[in-house]
Tab-separated table of C-alpha atoms and ligand atoms in Angstrom:
chain	number	residue	atom	x	y	z
A	1	MET	CA	14.974	26.802	15.239
A	2	SER	CA	16.986	25.954	18.046
A	3	ASP	CA	18.041	22.253	18.865
A	4	ASP	CA	16.298	22.250	22.250
A	5	THR	CA	12.972	21.520	20.511
A	6	TYR	CA	13.930	18.439	19.973
A	7	SER	CA	11.537	15.879	21.495
A	8	LYS	CA	12.115	12.012	21.035
A	9	GLY	CA	9.089	10.597	19.280
A	10	LEU	CA	7.983	14.266	18.755
A	11	GLU	CA	6.292	13.445	22.129
A	12	GLY	CA	4.190	16.660	23.380
A	13	ILE	CA	5.001	18.436	20.014
A	14	ILE	CA	1.711	20.116	18.430
A	15	ALA	CA	1.958	18.937	14.548
A	16	ALA	CA	-1.013	20.143	13.318
A	17	GLU	CA	-4.486	21.667	13.921
A	18	THR	CA	-7.337	19.534	14.330
A	19	LYS	CA	-11.037	19.648	14.543
A	20	ILE	CA	-11.817	15.799	14.525
A	21	ALA	CA	-11.386	14.312	18.162
A	22	ARG	CA	-10.725	15.736	21.164
A	23	ILE	CA	-9.126	13.610	24.001
A	24	ASP	CA	-9.444	14.563	27.734
A	25	GLY	CA	-6.833	12.079	29.546
A	26	GLU	CA	-7.435	13.533	32.758
A	27	SER	CA	-11.088	12.856	33.006
A	28	GLY	CA	-11.125	10.224	30.508
A	29	LYS	CA	-13.285	11.567	28.074
A	30	LEU	CA	-13.231	11.415	24.195
A	31	TYR	CA	-15.104	13.566	21.717
A	32	TYR	CA	-15.636	13.029	18.101
A	33	ARG	CA	-16.361	16.435	16.364
A	34	GLY	CA	-17.549	17.593	19.968
A	35	TYR	CA	-19.914	14.495	20.497
A	36	SER	CA	-19.311	12.404	23.290
A	37	ILE	CA	-18.121	8.730	22.675
A	38	GLN	CA	-20.993	7.706	25.368
A	39	ASP	CA	-23.536	9.529	23.372
A	40	LEU	CA	-22.504	8.161	20.131
A	41	ALA	CA	-22.035	4.686	21.321
A	42	GLN	CA	-25.495	4.681	22.884
A	43	ALA	CA	-27.368	6.672	19.868
A	44	SER	CA	-25.510	6.511	16.838
A	45	ASP	CA	-24.077	3.561	14.618
A	46	TYR	CA	-21.044	3.367	12.430
A	47	GLU	CA	-22.554	4.875	9.387
A	48	GLU	CA	-23.753	7.628	11.135
A	49	THR	CA	-20.381	8.299	13.043
A	50	SER	CA	-18.887	7.895	9.717
A	51	TYR	CA	-20.475	10.862	8.133
A	52	LEU	CA	-19.707	12.845	11.185
A	53	LEU	CA	-16.249	12.397	10.725
A	54	LEU	CA	-15.883	13.224	7.352
A	55	HIS	CA	-18.511	15.746	7.046
A	56	GLU	CA	-17.936	17.346	10.120
A	57	ARG	CA	-21.601	17.374	11.343
A	58	LEU	CA	-24.425	15.138	11.972
A	59	PRO	CA	-26.190	14.312	8.806
A	60	SER	CA	-30.001	14.940	8.249
A	61	ALA	CA	-32.389	12.035	7.777
A	62	THR	CA	-32.358	12.260	4.112
A	63	GLU	CA	-28.429	12.573	3.940
A	64	LEU	CA	-28.005	9.732	6.223
A	65	GLN	CA	-30.072	7.355	4.043
A	66	THR	CA	-27.991	8.637	1.246
A	67	PHE	CA	-24.654	7.981	2.987
A	68	ARG	CA	-26.072	4.499	4.310
A	69	ASP	CA	-27.146	3.364	0.781
A	70	SER	CA	-23.697	4.538	-0.997
A	71	MET	CA	-21.546	3.027	1.840
A	72	ARG	CA	-23.752	-0.391	1.523
A	73	GLY	CA	-23.690	-0.213	-1.956
A	74	SER	CA	-19.858	-0.223	-2.079
A	75	ARG	CA	-19.368	-3.361	0.170
A	76	ALA	CA	-19.047	-5.573	-2.560
A	77	LEU	CA	-15.517	-6.777	-3.956
A	78	ALA	CA	-14.667	-6.924	-7.815
A	79	PRO	CA	-13.802	-10.897	-8.410
A	80	GLU	CA	-10.058	-9.521	-9.074
A	81	ILE	CA	-9.867	-8.859	-5.080
A	82	VAL	CA	-11.533	-11.845	-4.120
A	83	SER	CA	-9.100	-14.020	-6.451
A	84	MET	CA	-6.063	-11.956	-4.620
A	85	ILE	CA	-7.454	-12.728	-1.123
A	86	ARG	CA	-7.721	-16.217	-2.041
A	87	ASN	CA	-4.216	-16.851	-3.268
A	88	PHE	CA	-2.743	-14.986	-0.356
A	89	PRO	CA	-0.513	-17.554	2.049
A	90	PRO	CA	-2.446	-19.353	4.500
A	91	ASP	CA	0.392	-18.727	6.985
A	92	GLY	CA	0.380	-14.976	5.967
A	93	ALA	CA	-0.461	-12.145	8.355
A	94	PRO	CA	-4.050	-10.731	7.785
A	95	MET	CA	-2.612	-6.899	8.527
A	96	GLU	CA	-0.242	-7.361	5.782
A	97	LEU	CA	-3.057	-8.896	3.628
A	98	LEU	CA	-5.278	-6.093	4.334
A	99	GLN	CA	-2.564	-3.363	3.900
A	100	SER	CA	-1.700	-5.005	0.167
A	101	VAL	CA	-5.230	-4.989	-0.730
A	102	LEU	CA	-5.842	-1.517	-0.171
A	103	SER	CA	-3.246	-0.362	-2.473
A	104	TYR	CA	-4.512	-3.122	-4.892
A	105	LEU	CA	-8.458	-1.891	-4.460
A	106	SER	CA	-7.702	1.409	-6.190
A	107	GLY	CA	-7.613	-0.079	-9.367
A	108	TYR	CA	-10.752	-1.470	-9.329
A	109	VAL	CA	-12.812	1.141	-7.990
A	110	ALA	CA	-14.093	4.264	-9.794
A	111	HIS	CA	-11.803	6.399	-8.182
A	112	LYS	CA	-10.395	9.527	-9.104
A	113	ILE	CA	-6.458	9.237	-8.331
A	114	GLN	CA	-5.935	12.803	-8.868
A	115	HIS	CA	-5.010	14.575	-5.577
A	116	SER	CA	-6.226	17.180	-3.369
A	117	ALA	CA	-9.700	18.814	-4.105
A	118	THR	CA	-10.419	16.288	-7.039
A	119	CYS	CA	-10.111	13.384	-4.977
A	120	ASN	CA	-13.441	11.728	-4.318
A	121	CYS	CA	-12.811	9.320	-1.887
A	122	ARG	CA	-15.618	11.232	0.504
A	123	SER	CA	-18.454	10.112	-1.852
A	124	THR	CA	-17.029	6.781	-3.123
A	125	LEU	CA	-16.333	5.461	0.271
A	126	HIS	CA	-14.609	2.273	-0.794
A	127	GLN	CA	-11.958	1.995	1.165
A	128	VAL	CA	-14.572	2.365	4.446
A	129	ALA	CA	-17.232	0.138	3.079
A	130	GLN	CA	-14.824	-2.617	1.627
A	131	LEU	CA	-12.433	-3.306	4.376
A	132	PRO	CA	-14.628	-5.639	6.461
A	133	THR	CA	-15.622	-7.522	3.206
A	134	VAL	CA	-11.918	-8.010	2.922
A	135	LEU	CA	-11.570	-9.670	6.304
A	136	ALA	CA	-14.184	-11.416	6.324
A	137	ALA	CA	-13.388	-12.971	2.792
A	138	TYR	CA	-9.919	-13.900	4.046
A	139	GLN	CA	-11.137	-15.886	7.121
A	140	ARG	CA	-13.816	-17.880	5.073
A	141	CYS	CA	-11.174	-18.428	2.453
A	142	ARG	CA	-8.773	-19.667	4.938
A	143	GLU	CA	-11.612	-22.099	6.408
A	144	GLY	CA	-12.026	-23.488	2.928
A	145	ALA	CA	-15.306	-21.766	2.854
A	146	ALA	CA	-16.324	-19.781	-0.257
A	147	PRO	CA	-16.763	-15.880	0.771
A	148	VAL	CA	-20.188	-14.686	1.694
A	149	GLU	CA	-21.390	-11.797	-0.482
A	150	PRO	CA	-22.445	-8.808	1.795
A	151	ARG	CA	-25.989	-7.963	2.357
A	152	THR	CA	-27.536	-4.345	2.181
A	153	ASP	CA	-29.943	-4.641	4.823
A	154	LEU	CA	-27.563	-4.932	7.953
A	155	SER	CA	-25.563	-2.248	9.571
A	156	HIS	CA	-21.802	-2.224	9.184
A	157	GLY	CA	-21.194	-4.368	12.504
A	158	ALA	CA	-23.882	-6.855	11.892
A	159	ASN	CA	-22.746	-7.497	7.918
A	160	PHE	CA	-19.317	-7.843	8.988
A	161	LEU	CA	-20.526	-10.993	11.333
A	162	TYR	CA	-22.793	-11.957	8.920
A	163	MET	CA	-20.076	-12.364	6.351
A	164	LEU	CA	-17.732	-14.135	8.620
A	165	ARG	CA	-20.159	-16.554	9.836
A	166	GLY	CA	-22.324	-17.265	7.017
A	167	GLU	CA	-25.459	-16.834	8.568
A	168	ALA	CA	-26.830	-13.388	10.380
A	169	PRO	CA	-25.883	-12.646	14.019
A	170	ASP	CA	-28.450	-12.155	16.494
A	171	ALA	CA	-29.426	-8.301	16.571
A	172	TYR	CA	-27.635	-7.737	19.875
A	173	GLU	CA	-24.347	-9.103	18.479
A	174	GLY	CA	-24.836	-7.112	15.376
A	175	GLU	CA	-25.418	-3.749	17.887
A	176	ILE	CA	-22.175	-4.828	20.035
A	177	MET	CA	-19.905	-5.357	16.863
A	178	ASP	CA	-21.086	-1.887	15.340
A	179	ARG	CA	-20.316	-0.240	18.718
A	180	CYS	CA	-16.834	-1.521	18.700
A	181	PHE	CA	-16.095	-0.096	15.297
A	182	VAL	CA	-17.628	3.381	16.613
A	183	LEU	CA	-15.440	3.162	19.559
A	184	HIS	CA	-12.322	2.403	17.273
A	185	ALA	CA	-13.172	4.902	14.560
A	186	GLU	CA	-10.973	7.853	15.850
A	187	HIS	CA	-8.406	8.616	18.283
A	188	GLY	CA	-6.492	11.692	17.349
A	189	PHE	CA	-2.851	11.733	16.168
A	190	ASN	CA	-1.385	8.463	17.287
A	191	ALA	CA	1.188	6.973	15.248
A	192	SER	CA	-0.807	5.540	12.353
A	193	THR	CA	-3.164	8.566	12.227
A	194	PHE	CA	0.087	10.675	11.871
A	195	THR	CA	1.399	8.435	9.075
A	196	ALA	CA	-1.795	8.931	7.044
A	197	ARG	CA	-1.493	12.424	7.344
A	198	VAL	CA	2.445	12.340	6.529
A	199	VAL	CA	1.747	10.430	3.333
A	200	ALA	CA	-1.323	12.686	2.422
A	201	SER	CA	0.708	15.585	2.996
A	202	THR	CA	2.799	14.774	-0.272
A	203	HIS	CA	-0.522	14.639	-2.202
A	204	SER	CA	-0.351	10.843	-2.341
A	205	THR	CA	-3.582	9.135	-2.790
A	206	CYS	CA	-5.936	8.383	0.035
A	207	TYR	CA	-5.698	4.639	-0.688
A	208	CYS	CA	-1.600	5.066	-0.609
A	209	SER	CA	-2.033	7.278	2.807
A	210	ILE	CA	-4.413	4.277	4.465
A	211	SER	CA	-2.364	1.447	3.281
A	212	ALA	CA	0.943	3.444	5.045
A	213	ALA	CA	-1.361	3.654	8.089
A	214	ILE	CA	-2.351	0.025	8.061
A	215	GLY	CA	1.522	-0.585	8.328
A	216	ALA	CA	1.866	1.607	11.091
A	217	LEU	CA	-1.012	0.318	13.066
A	218	TYR	CA	0.556	-3.660	12.728
A	219	GLY	CA	3.331	-2.928	14.899
A	220	ALA	CA	3.276	-4.366	18.826
A	221	LEU	CA	3.612	-0.827	19.952
A	222	HIS	CA	0.239	0.520	18.375
A	223	GLY	CA	-2.329	-2.080	17.579
A	224	GLY	CA	-1.473	-5.500	18.400
A	225	ALA	CA	-2.392	-5.032	22.204
A	226	ASN	CA	-5.699	-6.263	22.175
A	227	ALA	CA	-4.549	-9.823	21.116
A	228	ARG	CA	-1.857	-10.168	23.671
A	229	VAL	CA	-4.126	-9.238	26.371
A	230	LEU	CA	-5.926	-12.785	25.538
A	231	ASP	CA	-2.563	-14.434	25.037
A	232	MET	CA	-1.373	-13.108	28.589
A	233	PHE	CA	-4.594	-14.873	29.963
A	234	ASP	CA	-3.868	-17.792	28.379
A	235	GLU	CA	-0.318	-17.706	29.862
A	236	ILE	CA	-1.895	-17.073	33.227
A	237	GLY	CA	-4.068	-19.984	32.935
A	238	GLY	CA	-6.459	-19.641	35.709
A	239	ILE	CA	-8.329	-17.444	37.939
A	240	ASP	CA	-6.533	-18.936	41.238
A	241	ARG	CA	-3.142	-18.162	39.177
A	242	ILE	CA	-3.717	-14.341	38.667
A	243	GLU	CA	-2.121	-13.070	42.237
A	244	GLU	CA	0.698	-15.315	41.722
A	245	TRP	CA	1.333	-14.328	38.115
A	246	LEU	CA	0.997	-10.811	38.954
A	247	ASP	CA	3.520	-10.781	41.682
A	248	GLN	CA	6.014	-12.390	39.239
A	249	ALA	CA	5.291	-9.625	36.664
A	250	PHE	CA	5.592	-6.608	39.183
A	251	ALA	CA	8.956	-8.439	40.389
A	252	THR	CA	10.284	-8.200	36.792
A	253	LYS	CA	8.633	-5.008	35.949
A	254	ARG	CA	7.186	-6.461	33.170
A	255	LYS	CA	4.401	-4.090	31.147
A	256	VAL	CA	0.991	-5.673	31.984
A	257	MET	CA	-1.147	-5.829	28.354
A	258	GLY	CA	-4.253	-3.555	28.395
A	259	MET	CA	-3.404	-1.288	31.326
A	260	GLY	CA	-2.096	2.212	31.089
A	261	HIS	CA	-2.663	4.476	28.235
A	262	ARG	CA	0.145	7.187	27.176
A	263	VAL	CA	-2.991	10.070	27.352
A	264	TYR	CA	-5.664	8.644	29.531
A	265	LYS	CA	-4.478	9.196	33.421
A	266	ALA	CA	-8.321	7.776	33.975
A	267	LYS	CA	-10.135	4.837	33.162
A	268	ASP	CA	-10.410	4.617	29.141
A	269	PRO	CA	-13.793	5.764	28.119
A	270	ARG	CA	-14.038	2.977	25.627
A	271	ALA	CA	-13.278	0.417	28.014
A	272	VAL	CA	-16.102	1.457	30.262
A	273	ILE	CA	-18.234	1.182	27.167
A	274	MET	CA	-17.024	-2.426	26.075
A	275	GLU	CA	-17.003	-3.605	29.701
A	276	ALA	CA	-20.991	-3.083	29.595
A	277	ASP	CA	-21.060	-4.920	26.144
A	278	LEU	CA	-19.149	-7.532	27.346
A	279	THR	CA	-21.533	-8.003	30.428
A	280	GLU	CA	-24.734	-8.252	28.053
A	281	LEU	CA	-22.615	-10.843	25.963
A	282	CYS	CA	-21.938	-12.898	28.977
A	283	GLU	CA	-25.455	-12.874	30.173
A	284	ARG	CA	-26.847	-13.765	27.064
A	285	LYS	CA	-24.563	-16.510	26.242
A	286	LYS	CA	-24.591	-17.710	30.053
A	287	ASP	CA	-21.130	-18.050	29.932
A	288	ASP	CA	-19.471	-15.207	32.424
A	289	HIS	CA	-16.035	-17.054	33.016
A	290	LEU	CA	-13.754	-14.423	30.899
A	291	GLN	CA	-15.888	-11.603	32.339
A	292	VAL	CA	-15.309	-13.171	36.306
A	293	PHE	CA	-11.591	-13.288	35.440
A	294	ILE	CA	-11.542	-9.814	34.008
A	295	ARG	CA	-12.820	-8.175	36.831
A	296	THR	CA	-10.585	-10.258	39.157
A	297	PHE	CA	-7.330	-9.187	37.102
A	298	GLU	CA	-8.381	-5.544	37.257
A	299	LYS	CA	-8.793	-5.538	40.863
A	300	ALA	CA	-5.489	-7.312	41.723
A	301	PHE	CA	-3.496	-5.126	39.287
A	302	ARG	CA	-5.201	-1.921	40.209
A	303	ARG	CA	-4.620	-2.582	44.105
A	304	ARG	CA	-0.877	-3.128	43.347
A	305	MET	CA	-0.367	0.051	41.299
A	306	GLU	CA	-2.297	2.086	43.928
A	307	THR	CA	-0.083	0.708	46.685
A	308	LYS	CA	2.814	2.095	44.532
A	309	GLY	CA	1.040	5.387	44.471
A	310	LYS	CA	0.412	5.027	40.775
A	311	PRO	CA	-3.246	4.498	39.787
A	312	ILE	CA	-3.120	2.956	36.070
A	313	TYR	CA	-6.386	1.882	34.615
A	314	PRO	CA	-7.596	-0.758	31.762
A	315	ASN	CA	-7.403	0.750	28.426
A	316	VAL	CA	-9.768	-0.202	25.135
A	317	ASP	CA	-7.965	-3.052	24.643
A	318	PHE	CA	-8.273	-4.859	27.601
A	319	LEU	CA	-11.848	-5.308	26.874
A	320	SER	CA	-12.029	-5.460	23.202
A	321	GLY	CA	-10.320	-8.532	22.763
A	322	ALA	CA	-12.529	-10.503	25.242
A	323	VAL	CA	-15.690	-9.050	23.700
A	324	TYR	CA	-14.338	-9.851	20.076
A	325	SER	CA	-13.445	-13.650	21.647
A	326	MET	CA	-17.260	-13.879	22.993
A	327	LEU	CA	-18.057	-13.251	19.479
A	328	GLY	CA	-16.484	-15.876	18.313
A	329	ILE	CA	-13.900	-13.904	16.052
A	330	PRO	CA	-10.351	-15.574	15.820
A	331	ARG	CA	-7.392	-13.858	17.763
A	332	ASP	CA	-5.471	-12.680	14.927
A	333	LEU	CA	-8.150	-10.853	13.306
A	334	PHE	CA	-8.499	-8.518	16.518
A	335	THR	CA	-5.603	-5.828	15.241
A	336	PRO	CA	-7.389	-5.690	11.198
A	337	ILE	CA	-10.882	-5.200	13.197
A	338	PHE	CA	-9.073	-2.254	14.650
A	339	ALA	CA	-7.696	-1.140	11.057
A	340	VAL	CA	-11.287	-1.488	9.456
A	341	ALA	CA	-12.694	0.606	12.176
A	342	ARG	CA	-10.291	3.397	11.995
A	343	SER	CA	-10.116	3.399	8.167
A	344	VAL	CA	-12.700	6.287	8.499
A	345	GLY	CA	-11.002	8.186	10.742
A	346	TRP	CA	-7.678	8.005	8.643
A	347	LEU	CA	-10.034	9.310	5.890
A	348	ALA	CA	-11.218	12.037	7.813
A	349	HIS	CA	-7.499	13.077	8.962
A	350	ILE	CA	-6.373	12.920	5.074
A	351	LEU	CA	-9.494	15.150	4.142
A	352	GLU	CA	-8.505	17.430	7.043
A	353	GLN	CA	-4.737	17.369	6.070
A	354	ARG	CA	-5.536	18.438	2.328
A	355	GLN	CA	-7.647	21.361	3.529
A	356	ASP	CA	-4.819	23.520	4.921
A	357	ASN	CA	-1.618	21.016	3.755
A	358	ARG	CA	1.947	21.593	3.973
A	359	ILE	CA	4.291	18.760	3.287
A	360	TYR	CA	5.873	17.468	6.696
A	361	ARG	CA	9.548	18.013	6.724
A	362	PRO	CA	11.037	17.689	10.384
A	363	ARG	CA	14.757	17.823	10.783
A	364	GLY	CA	16.733	15.258	12.627
A	365	LEU	CA	19.235	16.531	15.032
A	366	TYR	CA	22.715	15.404	13.659
A	367	GLN	CA	25.067	13.595	15.832
A	368	GLY	CA	27.468	12.213	13.293
A	369	PRO	CA	30.893	12.711	12.232
A	370	GLU	CA	32.362	16.031	11.124
A	371	PRO	CA	33.065	16.717	7.742
A	372	ARG	CA	35.961	14.658	6.491
A	373	ASP	CA	38.272	13.635	3.420
A	374	TYR	CA	37.054	10.723	1.328
A	375	THR	CA	39.501	7.889	1.060
A	376	PRO	CA	39.905	6.068	-2.080
A	377	VAL	CA	39.224	2.254	-1.280
A	378	ALA	CA	42.777	1.291	-2.292
A	379	ASP	CA	43.988	3.558	0.362
A	380	ARG	CA	41.687	2.295	3.271
B	1	LIG	N1	2.024	-2.525	33.360
B	1	LIG	C1	2.690	-2.429	34.577
B	1	LIG	N2	3.394	-0.969	34.828
B	1	LIG	C2	2.595	0.113	34.233
B	1	LIG	C3	2.074	-0.379	32.855
B	1	LIG	C4	1.427	-1.425	33.200
B	1	LIG	N3	0.911	-1.810	31.689
B	1	LIG	N4	1.563	0.919	32.325
B	1	LIG	C5	2.114	1.655	33.292
B	1	LIG	N5	2.695	1.297	34.141
B	1	LIG	C6	3.947	1.903	35.004
B	1	LIG	C7	4.963	2.674	34.181
B	1	LIG	O1	6.280	1.750	34.071
B	1	LIG	C8	5.013	3.678	35.243
B	1	LIG	O2	6.129	2.863	36.185
B	1	LIG	P1	7.393	4.178	36.611
B	1	LIG	O3	7.183	5.445	37.039
B	1	LIG	O4	7.806	3.221	37.489
B	1	LIG	O5	8.430	4.158	35.465
B	1	LIG	C9	4.115	4.041	36.049
B	1	LIG	O6	3.229	2.995	35.556
B	1	LIG	C10	3.307	5.295	35.091
B	1	LIG	O7	3.156	5.028	33.737
B	1	LIG	P2	2.695	6.067	32.669
B	1	LIG	O8	3.500	7.408	32.358
B	1	LIG	O9	1.200	6.296	33.190
B	1	LIG	O10	2.538	5.252	31.013
B	1	LIG	P3	3.255	5.410	30.083
B	1	LIG	O11	3.236	6.527	29.274
B	1	LIG	O12	4.949	5.189	30.417
B	1	LIG	O13	3.118	4.120	28.861
B	1	LIG	C11	1.676	2.675	27.707
B	1	LIG	C12	1.980	3.997	28.723
B	1	LIG	C13	0.573	2.379	27.042
B	1	LIG	C14	2.641	2.600	26.742
B	1	LIG	C15	1.818	1.551	29.034
B	1	LIG	O14	0.844	1.710	29.934
B	1	LIG	C16	1.677	0.281	28.339
B	1	LIG	O15	2.920	-0.625	28.088
B	1	LIG	N6	0.574	-0.733	28.801
B	1	LIG	C17	0.441	-2.059	27.982
B	1	LIG	C18	0.542	-2.323	26.378
B	1	LIG	C19	-0.919	-1.674	26.096
B	1	LIG	O16	-2.136	-2.222	26.653
B	1	LIG	N7	-1.014	-0.916	24.928
B	1	LIG	C20	-2.495	-0.451	24.639
B	1	LIG	C21	-2.244	0.753	24.870
B	1	LIG	S1	-3.780	1.322	24.118
């Protein structure tokens, strides 16, 4: 292999074959196992989508019921896990808690640690089912409230809001939360998914693989943009300051959070769906200030980019923070929610990696000194 195969950040390099997500960046389309994200967002839910991702096809009614029962039956946490969450430093970062709990969980579930074919994570589903409980318990503990036991009669999204708030959400809020999980469930070979596959390729456990993926998602260049969009709105301060703020941002070549995407060169299809959910939330809550702000901001940003001949569109993070905020979710839980939703995508990739495994071992392009003689310390 010649050195000209080097591509910084592995950009453009095909690292493995996959049958999970297809992203058509030019026309702004996303498919999970061949089904469009629009169809799944409209007609499916997180549990059915999880089955699809893990089993490569949609379930029959009986299969879906069995899967739902199994996933809902796995939601509760062992008391030792709750105690670990309670003892987590209040000023610690929730992503760090999530990462640590994930490894800890493996000791408290009926999980076969053996690798590859003998791993039973596809049927126990604990990582996927328990992460919302972990996050909600963390939020309750830091508010000084008791963690709320999960319910098995609510969807994945509605149950998360229930555990967070201590009371069941309205049906439409539960649906919107569940849809947010569907929209974030999978997105191809990004940094965190690739991390999960690299760890899985060593025949490590799925717990360790997902824990590593959470570490990768934590970084500001990956999962953190949704919260930073709202930080940016706070910094702007008001709708009448948008134009002036953007002028300043463009003059200093500052990257505008929530805009642009490495893969999508059209509007991110998930952003389109979230926009409709934001509209519904604003209408029902009779508070459209965030929506009006977002529309004005998007128009002003895109006008500037079009003048420069570079059409750049909003990505999913531009909208998700606003939706979570309208659902009353604290800002520092936005990225952990992304991890909670993506856990099933990571698991699907871990299983796919194992089906046709080869340990990842790229080369570095050596740029260091030529071989040289060692000098004893006394002679240096
Ligand atoms: N704000 C201002 N300018 C932007 C921009 C943004 N958010 N996104 C892209 N551009 C500019 C680029 O700087 C580039 O300009 P140039 O040709 O003068 O260098 C041009 O638009 C084309 O950029 P493109 O190649 O399409 O994007 P990229 O692949 O370089 O960057 C991101 C993609 C995601 C890294 C980038 O859009 C970004 O940092 N966005 C903000 C962070 C964010 O929302 N991340 C979440 C992604 S899901």
